[in-house]
Amino acid sequence: MSANKPAVASAATTASRQKAVWVRETRFGRWFLSTHTWYRYVLSQAIIDFKGLLAGRLPAQPRVLDAGCGQGMAFGLLEQHFQPATITGIDIDGEQIRKAKGAATELVTPTTAIHGNASESIFPAESFDLILCHQLLHHSSQQQETLAEFYRLLPPGGILLVGESCRSFIQSIPVRLLFRHPAMVQKDAQGYIDLLRTAGFVFTENDVQTSRPWWSRRCLGMAQKLGIGRDITEPTEILIVAQKPE
């Protein structure tokens, strides 16, 4: 019996780590990420804003990784705005990646969707020229490991696009009630800036965009429109265009 204890303990430890690494989104959250509201007001706008921040630095026909691709709703936007040579999506949720594989078949660009953890070494070094990491980090308790992997996957000069919801939004009552996230890993805007710089990525203040879109405000911004409540100015969203040093 004693000979089996280490194996049992190892299995329990692995299961515990997997649980800590990934907290599956609620059923409502998974549904919401398939809606037109998410696609139009969050995802599409982020891609358009990223393209603006890139300001002519987009590599020609980049090999693109969509990290935390979910259902693959960004695939078509990446094809439209970035004209990539290839698109690869990766997501830890097997149910979502099955939908992403269906989305991949609708594109002209060669596109694949892979079930896996973005923090693990699945791809060879320097496999991608551009990585989209949109709304992934605040779902992960392995933020440093994930960014280290992105650094490895990019060649010198490669681009990382990070879009995040800040702690003030993720910890708001509606989000806490309707969605699910790992505890104590969300950051404010400066926290995400510091995280990327600590990981070795470089960028200037012109490569950072913070905002408070209506959908991230208390009561969807109605309180401010009506002139009631506190005038909160802390950013709820941040976009960063970062590079691996050349």
XYZ file of C-alpha atoms in Angstrom:
246
model
C 0.000 0.000 0.000
C 2.785 2.434 0.889
C 4.267 2.038 -2.596
C 1.104 3.546 -4.066
C 1.012 6.610 -1.825
C 3.463 8.737 -3.810
C 1.502 8.130 -7.024
C -1.758 9.038 -5.317
C -0.196 12.138 -3.828
C 1.283 13.084 -7.191
C -2.080 12.689 -8.938
C -3.786 14.764 -6.258
C -1.120 17.455 -6.543
C -1.467 17.568 -10.335
C -5.251 17.844 -10.099
C -4.903 20.592 -7.503
C -2.485 22.532 -9.702
C -4.754 22.219 -12.734
C -7.685 23.483 -10.694
C -5.622 26.435 -9.457
C -4.354 27.269 -12.944
C -7.758 27.390 -14.575
C -11.133 28.410 -13.214
C -13.761 27.573 -15.796
C -16.057 30.380 -16.799
C -19.714 30.231 -15.741
C -22.350 29.018 -18.166
C -23.548 32.614 -18.467
C -19.995 33.756 -19.155
C -19.471 31.163 -21.867
C -22.756 32.235 -23.471
C -21.901 35.934 -23.235
C -18.602 35.385 -25.039
C -20.606 34.153 -28.043
C -22.875 37.210 -28.258
C -22.926 40.077 -30.727
C -22.463 42.471 -27.801
C -19.113 40.890 -26.909
C -18.053 40.689 -30.548
C -18.964 44.263 -31.464
C -18.255 46.316 -28.355
C -15.304 44.434 -26.854
C -13.488 42.168 -29.292
C -13.882 44.122 -32.549
C -13.081 47.416 -30.868
C -9.954 45.953 -29.271
C -8.627 44.705 -32.615
C -9.321 48.075 -34.269
C -7.607 49.916 -31.407
C -4.629 47.558 -31.509
C -4.232 48.236 -35.226
C -4.215 51.955 -34.507
C -1.632 51.594 -31.750
C 0.598 49.531 -34.041
C 0.881 52.601 -36.306
C 2.506 50.901 -39.279
C 4.594 48.399 -37.287
C 2.498 45.394 -38.265
C 4.755 42.725 -39.812
C 3.908 41.670 -43.363
C 1.888 38.452 -43.354
C 2.592 37.659 -39.701
C 2.266 34.229 -38.168
C -0.379 34.972 -35.523
C -1.123 33.208 -32.238
C -4.490 33.924 -30.610
C -3.770 32.906 -27.015
C -6.935 32.115 -25.080
C -8.879 32.133 -28.346
C -12.102 30.810 -26.809
C -14.610 30.082 -29.554
C -12.393 31.620 -32.235
C -14.444 34.780 -32.624
C -11.299 36.834 -33.212
C -10.089 34.669 -36.109
C -12.036 36.568 -38.760
C -11.015 39.931 -37.303
C -7.361 38.919 -37.330
C -7.691 37.831 -40.937
C -9.408 41.071 -41.925
C -7.152 43.563 -40.136
C -3.736 41.859 -40.016
C -3.621 39.827 -43.269
C -1.708 36.999 -41.563
C 0.100 34.110 -43.208
C -1.344 31.730 -40.604
C -3.523 31.901 -37.505
C -3.186 29.525 -34.569
C -5.612 29.583 -31.664
C -5.030 27.928 -28.314
C -7.417 27.601 -25.382
C -7.519 25.506 -22.221
C -11.295 24.919 -22.443
C -11.968 21.870 -24.604
C -15.594 22.839 -25.238
C -14.584 26.260 -26.503
C -11.800 24.937 -28.692
C -14.221 22.583 -30.449
C -16.210 25.646 -31.482
C -13.003 27.421 -32.483
C -12.147 24.561 -34.827
C -15.451 25.155 -36.571
C -14.710 28.876 -36.852
C -11.296 28.074 -38.338
C -12.871 26.286 -41.293
C -14.632 29.484 -42.382
C -11.435 31.404 -43.098
C -9.279 31.666 -46.210
C -6.155 32.012 -44.045
C -4.757 28.634 -42.874
C -6.097 28.480 -39.321
C -5.786 25.861 -36.589
C -7.238 25.631 -33.084
C -5.395 23.684 -30.393
C -6.529 22.510 -26.973
C -3.835 23.439 -24.480
C -2.478 25.751 -21.798
C -0.875 28.904 -23.234
C 1.765 28.871 -20.487
C 3.154 25.480 -21.564
C 5.823 24.929 -24.216
C 3.701 23.467 -27.003
C 5.239 25.281 -29.967
C 8.872 25.656 -31.079
C 10.699 28.866 -30.180
C 10.043 31.903 -32.412
C 6.983 30.239 -33.973
C 4.962 33.460 -34.193
C 5.496 37.058 -35.278
C 2.474 38.423 -33.423
C 0.606 37.151 -30.361
C -2.873 38.343 -29.394
C -3.469 37.956 -25.664
C -6.928 39.443 -25.213
C -8.659 39.047 -21.843
C -6.500 36.058 -20.919
C -4.184 37.178 -18.116
C -6.917 38.053 -15.619
C -8.174 34.468 -16.010
C -4.746 32.972 -15.236
C -2.821 32.316 -12.040
C 0.249 31.677 -14.221
C 0.682 35.170 -15.605
C 4.481 35.276 -15.343
C 4.841 31.799 -16.848
C 2.494 32.715 -19.695
C 4.397 35.874 -20.554
C 7.705 34.015 -20.394
C 6.299 31.533 -22.918
C 5.126 34.354 -25.188
C 8.621 35.846 -25.017
C 10.085 32.504 -26.115
C 7.590 32.147 -28.966
C 8.377 35.535 -30.508
C 11.477 36.367 -32.545
C 13.416 39.548 -31.688
C 11.131 42.413 -32.660
C 8.049 40.215 -32.415
C 4.865 41.850 -31.162
C 2.623 41.016 -28.206
C -0.842 42.584 -28.040
C -2.233 42.512 -24.503
C -5.790 43.607 -23.785
C -7.047 43.335 -20.217
C -9.920 44.195 -17.954
C -8.557 45.847 -14.833
C -9.152 44.813 -11.250
C -11.728 47.567 -10.608
C -14.026 46.037 -13.252
C -13.365 42.346 -12.547
C -14.077 42.851 -8.847
C -17.297 44.801 -9.421
C -20.452 43.172 -8.063
C -22.100 42.330 -11.435
C -18.944 40.675 -12.768
C -18.400 38.732 -9.550
C -21.990 37.484 -9.656
C -22.143 36.498 -13.328
C -18.583 35.449 -14.170
C -15.830 33.413 -12.564
C -12.127 34.234 -12.208
C -9.169 33.032 -10.124
C -8.879 35.016 -6.898
C -6.172 37.604 -6.259
C -4.591 37.638 -9.742
C -6.260 40.676 -11.343
C -4.287 43.925 -11.531
C -4.856 47.601 -12.100
C -3.568 49.235 -15.292
C -0.137 49.988 -13.835
C 0.093 46.420 -12.568
C -0.255 45.035 -16.094
C 2.303 47.541 -17.398
C 4.772 46.440 -14.713
C 4.040 42.760 -15.386
C 4.951 43.032 -19.070
C 8.107 45.032 -18.401
C 9.233 42.547 -15.781
C 8.785 39.802 -18.397
C 11.253 41.625 -20.645
C 8.893 43.272 -23.127
C 9.490 46.867 -24.184
C 7.025 49.643 -25.012
C 6.491 53.357 -24.474
C 3.558 55.330 -23.113
C 2.392 55.795 -26.716
C 1.926 52.018 -26.937
C -0.561 51.992 -24.033
C -4.246 52.850 -24.172
C -6.482 52.930 -21.116
C -10.233 53.480 -21.132
C -13.525 53.200 -19.264
C -16.005 51.936 -21.899
C -19.679 52.201 -21.026
C -20.098 48.466 -20.550
C -17.436 48.409 -17.826
C -18.945 51.205 -15.733
C -21.307 50.908 -12.827
C -24.894 50.660 -14.095
C -23.450 50.644 -17.641
C -22.514 54.303 -17.233
C -26.054 55.509 -16.540
C -25.060 56.965 -13.156
C -22.528 59.278 -14.796
C -24.974 60.244 -17.563
C -27.555 61.212 -14.950
C -24.988 63.077 -12.867
C -25.304 60.871 -9.809
C -22.735 58.831 -7.975
C -18.987 59.280 -7.771
C -16.996 60.378 -10.789
C -14.628 57.391 -10.919
C -11.768 57.848 -13.364
C -9.689 54.718 -12.703
C -9.225 52.796 -15.976
C -11.226 49.615 -16.361
C -9.546 48.485 -19.600
C -5.990 48.580 -20.893
C -4.406 47.763 -24.255
C -0.632 47.393 -24.619
C 1.432 46.893 -27.782
C 4.711 45.381 -26.568
C 7.748 44.018 -28.368
C 10.460 41.505 -27.680
C 13.686 43.531 -27.863
C 15.623 43.220 -31.109
